mmCIF file of C-alpha atoms in Angstrom:
data_model
loop_
_atom_site.group_PDB
_atom_site.id
_atom_site.type_symbol
_atom_site.label_atom_id
_atom_site.label_comp_id
_atom_site.label_asym_id
_atom_site.label_seq_id
_atom_site.Cartn_x
_atom_site.Cartn_y
_atom_site.Cartn_z
ATOM 1 C CA UNK A 1 1.203 -17.943 8.562
ATOM 2 C CA UNK A 2 -0.298 -19.611 5.493
ATOM 3 C CA UNK A 3 -3.382 -20.476 7.526
ATOM 4 C CA UNK A 4 -3.724 -16.842 8.620
ATOM 5 C CA UNK A 5 -3.510 -15.669 5.003
ATOM 6 C CA UNK A 6 -6.190 -18.183 4.009
ATOM 7 C CA UNK A 7 -8.303 -17.125 6.987
ATOM 8 C CA UNK A 8 -8.064 -13.513 5.801
ATOM 9 C CA UNK A 9 -9.403 -14.336 2.333
ATOM 10 C CA UNK A 10 -12.211 -16.526 3.687
ATOM 11 C CA UNK A 11 -13.268 -14.103 6.426
ATOM 12 C CA UNK A 12 -16.647 -12.385 6.060
ATOM 13 C CA UNK A 13 -14.787 -9.069 5.593
ATOM 14 C CA UNK A 14 -12.587 -10.615 2.893
ATOM 15 C CA UNK A 15 -13.561 -11.628 -0.649
ATOM 16 C CA UNK A 16 -14.835 -15.010 0.569
ATOM 17 C CA UNK A 17 -12.520 -17.176 -1.513
ATOM 18 C CA UNK A 18 -8.851 -17.654 -2.258
ATOM 19 C CA UNK A 19 -8.062 -16.105 -5.650
ATOM 20 C CA UNK A 20 -6.788 -17.948 -8.698
ATOM 21 C CA UNK A 21 -4.728 -16.464 -11.521
ATOM 22 C CA UNK A 22 -7.164 -15.918 -14.402
ATOM 23 C CA UNK A 23 -5.620 -13.389 -16.758
ATOM 24 C CA UNK A 24 -2.398 -11.549 -17.524
ATOM 25 C CA UNK A 25 -3.797 -8.267 -18.769
ATOM 26 C CA UNK A 26 -3.095 -5.930 -15.859
ATOM 27 C CA UNK A 27 -6.129 -3.689 -15.393
ATOM 28 C CA UNK A 28 -5.432 -2.777 -11.760
ATOM 29 C CA UNK A 29 -1.852 -1.537 -11.288
ATOM 30 C CA UNK A 30 -2.441 0.428 -8.058
ATOM 31 C CA UNK A 31 -3.759 -0.662 -4.664
ATOM 32 C CA UNK A 32 -4.254 0.654 -1.137
ATOM 33 C CA UNK A 33 -3.701 -1.918 1.630
ATOM 34 C CA UNK A 34 -3.639 -1.700 5.450
ATOM 35 C CA UNK A 35 -0.672 -2.899 7.494
ATOM 36 C CA UNK A 36 -1.809 -3.885 10.994
ATOM 37 C CA UNK A 37 -1.630 -7.350 12.527
ATOM 38 C CA UNK A 38 -3.310 -9.917 10.305
ATOM 39 C CA UNK A 39 -5.972 -10.727 12.913
ATOM 40 C CA UNK A 40 -7.093 -7.106 12.667
ATOM 41 C CA UNK A 41 -6.500 -5.937 9.089
ATOM 42 C CA UNK A 42 -5.755 -9.151 7.184
ATOM 43 C CA UNK A 43 -9.327 -9.688 5.946
ATOM 44 C CA UNK A 44 -9.523 -6.107 4.671
ATOM 45 C CA UNK A 45 -6.118 -6.297 2.949
ATOM 46 C CA UNK A 46 -7.077 -9.564 1.246
ATOM 47 C CA UNK A 47 -9.668 -7.719 -0.859
ATOM 48 C CA UNK A 48 -6.892 -5.841 -2.662
ATOM 49 C CA UNK A 49 -4.712 -8.920 -3.064
ATOM 50 C CA UNK A 50 -7.677 -10.792 -4.505
ATOM 51 C CA UNK A 51 -7.606 -8.547 -7.586
ATOM 52 C CA UNK A 52 -3.817 -8.407 -7.766
ATOM 53 C CA UNK A 53 -3.472 -12.195 -7.786
ATOM 54 C CA UNK A 54 -6.258 -12.737 -10.323
ATOM 55 C CA UNK A 55 -4.331 -10.687 -12.864
ATOM 56 C CA UNK A 56 -1.228 -12.820 -12.518
ATOM 57 C CA UNK A 57 2.283 -12.472 -11.218
ATOM 58 C CA UNK A 58 3.726 -8.983 -11.782
ATOM 59 C CA UNK A 59 7.334 -8.444 -12.806
ATOM 60 C CA UNK A 60 7.914 -5.823 -10.115
ATOM 61 C CA UNK A 61 6.061 -4.540 -7.055
ATOM 62 C CA UNK A 62 6.809 -1.057 -5.729
ATOM 63 C CA UNK A 63 5.651 -0.888 -2.105
ATOM 64 C CA UNK A 64 5.219 2.504 -0.437
ATOM 65 C CA UNK A 65 4.748 2.739 3.311
ATOM 66 C CA UNK A 66 4.975 5.403 6.003
ATOM 67 C CA UNK A 67 8.020 5.819 8.217
ATOM 68 C CA UNK A 68 6.705 5.247 11.757
ATOM 69 C CA UNK A 69 10.089 5.473 13.494
ATOM 70 C CA UNK A 70 11.539 8.776 12.301
ATOM 71 C CA UNK A 71 14.840 7.158 11.303
ATOM 72 C CA UNK A 72 16.493 7.837 7.975
ATOM 73 C CA UNK A 73 15.882 10.329 5.205
ATOM 74 C CA UNK A 74 12.627 11.896 4.062
ATOM 75 C CA UNK A 75 12.019 9.238 1.394
ATOM 76 C CA UNK A 76 14.054 6.049 1.695
ATOM 77 C CA UNK A 77 14.452 3.075 -0.624
ATOM 78 C CA UNK A 78 16.182 -0.146 0.440
ATOM 79 C CA UNK A 79 19.352 -0.572 -1.653
ATOM 80 C CA UNK A 80 19.687 -4.277 -2.497
ATOM 81 C CA UNK A 81 19.513 -7.863 -1.316
ATOM 82 C CA UNK A 82 16.743 -10.087 0.008
ATOM 83 C CA UNK A 83 13.750 -9.452 2.242
ATOM 84 C CA UNK A 84 12.842 -12.635 4.094
ATOM 85 C CA UNK A 85 9.696 -13.797 5.854
ATOM 86 C CA UNK A 86 8.604 -17.264 7.056
ATOM 87 C CA UNK A 87 7.121 -17.788 3.578
ATOM 88 C CA UNK A 88 10.292 -17.073 1.614
ATOM 89 C CA UNK A 89 12.402 -14.226 0.277
ATOM 90 C CA UNK A 90 12.076 -11.521 -2.364
ATOM 91 C CA UNK A 91 14.895 -9.743 -4.128
ATOM 92 C CA UNK A 92 15.423 -5.988 -4.161
ATOM 93 C CA UNK A 93 16.906 -5.310 -7.589
ATOM 94 C CA UNK A 94 19.901 -3.004 -7.110
ATOM 95 C CA UNK A 95 19.935 -1.900 -10.747
ATOM 96 C CA UNK A 96 16.268 -0.878 -10.651
ATOM 97 C CA UNK A 97 16.778 0.866 -7.301
ATOM 98 C CA UNK A 98 19.549 3.011 -8.754
ATOM 99 C CA UNK A 99 17.487 3.770 -11.826
ATOM 100 C CA UNK A 100 14.457 4.878 -9.799
ATOM 101 C CA UNK A 101 16.661 7.085 -7.615
ATOM 102 C CA UNK A 102 18.214 8.626 -10.744
ATOM 103 C CA UNK A 103 14.821 9.764 -12.071
ATOM 104 C CA UNK A 104 13.493 10.964 -8.706
ATOM 105 C CA UNK A 105 14.308 14.218 -6.967
ATOM 106 C CA UNK A 106 13.470 12.985 -3.459
ATOM 107 C CA UNK A 107 14.067 9.225 -3.131
ATOM 108 C CA UNK A 108 17.304 8.360 -1.313
ATOM 109 C CA UNK A 109 19.051 5.025 -0.849
ATOM 110 C CA UNK A 110 18.889 4.494 2.916
ATOM 111 C CA UNK A 111 18.646 1.366 5.077
ATOM 112 C CA UNK A 112 18.094 3.037 8.464
ATOM 113 C CA UNK A 113 14.487 3.989 7.766
ATOM 114 C CA UNK A 114 13.579 0.349 7.105
ATOM 115 C CA UNK A 115 15.246 -1.420 10.034
ATOM 116 C CA UNK A 116 12.349 -1.197 12.512
ATOM 117 C CA UNK A 117 9.541 -0.421 10.069
ATOM 118 C CA UNK A 118 6.650 -2.858 9.588
ATOM 119 C CA UNK A 119 4.422 -1.190 6.988
ATOM 120 C CA UNK A 120 6.102 -2.887 4.025
ATOM 121 C CA UNK A 121 7.206 -6.243 5.415
ATOM 122 C CA UNK A 122 3.673 -7.240 6.454
ATOM 123 C CA UNK A 123 2.613 -7.066 2.793
ATOM 124 C CA UNK A 124 5.117 -9.673 1.630
ATOM 125 C CA UNK A 125 3.445 -12.864 2.954
ATOM 126 C CA UNK A 126 0.254 -11.991 1.058
ATOM 127 C CA UNK A 127 2.340 -11.946 -2.124
ATOM 128 C CA UNK A 128 4.517 -14.920 -1.180
ATOM 129 C CA UNK A 129 1.517 -17.158 -0.588
ATOM 130 C CA UNK A 130 0.902 -16.993 -4.358
ATOM 131 C CA UNK A 131 4.211 -16.003 -5.983
ATOM 132 C CA UNK A 132 7.495 -17.734 -5.130
ATOM 133 C CA UNK A 133 9.803 -15.067 -6.474
ATOM 134 C CA UNK A 134 9.216 -11.395 -7.128
ATOM 135 C CA UNK A 135 11.319 -8.299 -7.443
ATOM 136 C CA UNK A 136 10.321 -5.555 -5.039
ATOM 137 C CA UNK A 137 11.249 -1.917 -4.475
ATOM 138 C CA UNK A 138 10.482 -0.973 -0.831
ATOM 139 C CA UNK A 139 10.079 2.768 -0.143
ATOM 140 C CA UNK A 140 9.198 4.407 3.178
ATOM 141 C CA UNK A 141 8.128 8.032 3.471
ATOM 142 C CA UNK A 142 8.823 10.259 6.482
ATOM 143 C CA UNK A 143 8.010 13.721 5.086
ATOM 144 C CA UNK A 144 4.339 13.402 4.128
ATOM 145 C CA UNK A 145 3.365 16.551 2.262
ATOM 146 C CA UNK A 146 1.529 16.965 -1.053
ATOM 147 C CA UNK A 147 4.714 18.334 -2.608
ATOM 148 C CA UNK A 148 6.776 15.315 -1.569
ATOM 149 C CA UNK A 149 4.018 12.960 -2.749
ATOM 150 C CA UNK A 150 3.932 14.730 -6.111
ATOM 151 C CA UNK A 151 7.692 14.372 -6.479
ATOM 152 C CA UNK A 152 7.630 10.672 -5.537
ATOM 153 C CA UNK A 153 4.809 10.049 -8.004
ATOM 154 C CA UNK A 154 6.628 11.885 -10.782
ATOM 155 C CA UNK A 155 9.737 9.769 -10.251
ATOM 156 C CA UNK A 156 7.756 6.527 -10.250
ATOM 157 C CA UNK A 157 5.867 7.663 -13.348
ATOM 158 C CA UNK A 158 9.124 8.319 -15.210
ATOM 159 C CA UNK A 159 10.423 4.935 -14.080
ATOM 160 C CA UNK A 160 7.274 3.123 -15.233
ATOM 161 C CA UNK A 161 7.426 4.813 -18.632
ATOM 162 C CA UNK A 162 11.037 3.692 -19.027
ATOM 163 C CA UNK A 163 9.948 0.127 -18.344
ATOM 164 C CA UNK A 164 6.827 -0.290 -20.435
ATOM 165 C CA UNK A 165 7.964 -3.884 -20.985
ATOM 166 C CA UNK A 166 7.507 -4.677 -17.270
ATOM 167 C CA UNK A 167 4.262 -5.494 -15.484
ATOM 168 C CA UNK A 168 4.571 -3.143 -12.489
ATOM 169 C CA UNK A 169 2.217 -2.933 -9.510
ATOM 170 C CA UNK A 170 2.310 -0.162 -6.888
ATOM 171 C CA UNK A 171 1.048 -0.818 -3.351
ATOM 172 C CA UNK A 172 0.266 2.050 -0.965
ATOM 173 C CA UNK A 173 0.436 0.724 2.595
ATOM 174 C CA UNK A 174 -1.556 2.719 5.148
ATOM 175 C CA UNK A 175 -4.018 2.428 7.984
ATOM 176 C CA UNK A 176 -6.661 5.109 8.427
ATOM 177 C CA UNK A 177 -7.836 6.819 11.633
ATOM 178 C CA UNK A 178 -6.346 5.608 14.929
ATOM 179 C CA UNK A 179 -7.718 5.048 18.438
ATOM 180 C CA UNK A 180 -11.115 6.724 18.376
ATOM 181 C CA UNK A 181 -14.353 4.792 18.982
ATOM 182 C CA UNK A 182 -15.651 2.798 16.006
ATOM 183 C CA UNK A 183 -18.364 5.290 14.998
ATOM 184 C CA UNK A 184 -15.981 8.257 15.140
ATOM 185 C CA UNK A 185 -13.333 6.432 13.136
ATOM 186 C CA UNK A 186 -15.809 5.356 10.460
ATOM 187 C CA UNK A 187 -16.996 8.957 10.072
ATOM 188 C CA UNK A 188 -13.470 10.364 9.895
ATOM 189 C CA UNK A 189 -12.395 7.648 7.469
ATOM 190 C CA UNK A 190 -15.332 8.454 5.215
ATOM 191 C CA UNK A 191 -13.941 11.974 4.748
ATOM 192 C CA UNK A 192 -10.662 10.486 3.548
ATOM 193 C CA UNK A 193 -12.336 7.880 1.353
ATOM 194 C CA UNK A 194 -14.357 10.594 -0.373
ATOM 195 C CA UNK A 195 -11.106 12.245 -1.446
ATOM 196 C CA UNK A 196 -9.740 8.893 -2.612
ATOM 197 C CA UNK A 197 -12.822 8.494 -4.790
ATOM 198 C CA UNK A 198 -12.240 11.992 -6.181
ATOM 199 C CA UNK A 199 -8.504 11.317 -6.766
ATOM 200 C CA UNK A 200 -7.935 14.564 -4.864
ATOM 201 C CA UNK A 201 -4.588 14.254 -3.103
ATOM 202 C CA UNK A 202 -4.500 17.861 -1.920
ATOM 203 C CA UNK A 203 -8.060 17.605 -0.629
ATOM 204 C CA UNK A 204 -7.113 14.414 1.201
ATOM 205 C CA UNK A 205 -4.234 16.230 2.886
ATOM 206 C CA UNK A 206 -6.505 19.124 3.912
ATOM 207 C CA UNK A 207 -9.109 16.777 5.389
ATOM 208 C CA UNK A 208 -6.464 14.941 7.404
ATOM 209 C CA UNK A 209 -5.050 18.204 8.740
ATOM 210 C CA UNK A 210 -8.311 20.048 9.378
ATOM 211 C CA UNK A 211 -10.391 17.144 10.731
ATOM 212 C CA UNK A 212 -7.579 15.520 12.749
ATOM 213 C CA UNK A 213 -7.802 12.200 10.916
ATOM 214 C CA UNK A 214 -4.812 10.193 12.121
ATOM 215 C CA UNK A 215 -3.937 8.380 8.892
ATOM 216 C CA UNK A 216 -0.372 7.064 9.173
ATOM 217 C CA UNK A 217 0.458 6.590 5.477
ATOM 218 C CA UNK A 218 -1.195 9.514 3.775
ATOM 219 C CA UNK A 219 1.804 10.188 1.514
ATOM 220 C CA UNK A 220 1.646 6.677 0.000
ATOM 221 C CA UNK A 221 -2.090 7.179 -0.520
ATOM 222 C CA UNK A 222 -1.489 10.576 -2.138
ATOM 223 C CA UNK A 223 1.094 9.007 -4.462
ATOM 224 C CA UNK A 224 -1.451 6.386 -5.534
ATOM 225 C CA UNK A 225 -4.039 9.083 -6.306
ATOM 226 C CA UNK A 226 -1.577 11.076 -8.396
ATOM 227 C CA UNK A 227 -0.446 7.987 -10.310
ATOM 228 C CA UNK A 228 -4.049 6.917 -10.875
ATOM 229 C CA UNK A 229 -4.706 10.261 -12.568
ATOM 230 C CA UNK A 230 -1.610 9.917 -14.733
ATOM 231 C CA UNK A 231 -2.647 6.374 -15.720
ATOM 232 C CA UNK A 232 -6.319 7.277 -16.262
ATOM 233 C CA UNK A 233 -7.401 4.705 -13.689
ATOM 234 C CA UNK A 234 -10.616 4.863 -11.694
ATOM 235 C CA UNK A 235 -10.820 4.263 -7.924
ATOM 236 C CA UNK A 236 -12.808 1.333 -6.555
ATOM 237 C CA UNK A 237 -13.396 1.004 -2.817
ATOM 238 C CA UNK A 238 -13.244 -2.702 -2.016
ATOM 239 C CA UNK A 239 -13.670 -2.725 1.765
ATOM 240 C CA UNK A 240 -13.702 -0.255 4.646
ATOM 241 C CA UNK A 241 -13.778 -1.547 8.211
ATOM 242 C CA UNK A 242 -12.077 -1.117 11.577
ATOM 243 C CA UNK A 243 -10.214 -3.295 14.037
ATOM 244 C CA UNK A 244 -13.465 -3.330 15.995
ATOM 245 C CA UNK A 245 -15.114 -5.276 13.181
ATOM 246 C CA UNK A 246 -12.489 -8.024 13.413
ATOM 247 C CA UNK A 247 -11.688 -8.005 17.147
ATOM 248 C CA UNK A 248 -15.123 -7.154 18.548
ATOM 249 C CA UNK A 249 -13.768 -4.299 20.693
ATOM 250 C CA UNK A 250 -15.129 -1.062 19.255
ATOM 251 C CA UNK A 251 -14.111 1.279 22.076
ATOM 252 C CA UNK A 252 -10.792 2.292 20.490
ATOM 253 C CA UNK A 253 -10.145 1.191 16.922
ATOM 254 C CA UNK A 254 -8.022 1.653 13.806
ATOM 255 C CA UNK A 255 -9.593 2.157 10.388
ATOM 256 C CA UNK A 256 -8.625 0.044 7.380
ATOM 257 C CA UNK A 257 -9.189 0.547 3.664
ATOM 258 C CA UNK A 258 -8.712 -1.759 0.693
ATOM 259 C CA UNK A 259 -8.962 -0.045 -2.684
ATOM 260 C CA UNK A 260 -7.891 -0.602 -6.256
ATOM 261 C CA UNK A 261 -7.351 1.767 -9.149
ATOM 262 C CA UNK A 262 -8.158 0.269 -12.508
ATOM 263 C CA UNK A 263 -10.296 0.172 -15.635
#
């Protein structure tokens, strides 16, 4: 797995080098990352992790992903314990979980939604390659509406303000359009990316609905746009590609986006 992570960074669709920690002043607290198999989306995801790692080890990473299975509540956070991968384990801080739930109107403590969900766990090895121990808060979202995204963002914003002493990073895990030819997917994705650049979460939702763009994690993306506005952070598109760019088969592809929100 370490070799696959390194391959992702060194790929021609990645940043071209493995990042080194260079500073501790967090300028990029929000990221969008894809969550497919590493051979498909790993190089694209590595562009976001390149910036995250350069700014040093965060104290806490909040990871938002879509609920692909339909199990569990509308918005589900894992309650406590360790999440393990071949590269190690990360702790879910029970105290911080309870605190985030207490300041949110929609986030529930619920394990069921996470049991067969991959959108969060595939992010962990990218972090574990560089950081041995981190605290994480994993959240999956089933009900993906602008109103739910606004409520999630408001809860996270309150939580962040309560913990100004902590270096907190938020990851929005999502793939973009699914299973159209490469050219169609790139065009549909561009409509979504335009709304990301405008920090327009309601416009993003409209585009997805009206243009039939099959983004799986649009609520996590909407949350990142809302938080970016609250934090006065600008969007930077790092890489946009499809599974056709990495696999060579462009007949039916999935779109991937790496983006950061920073100064």
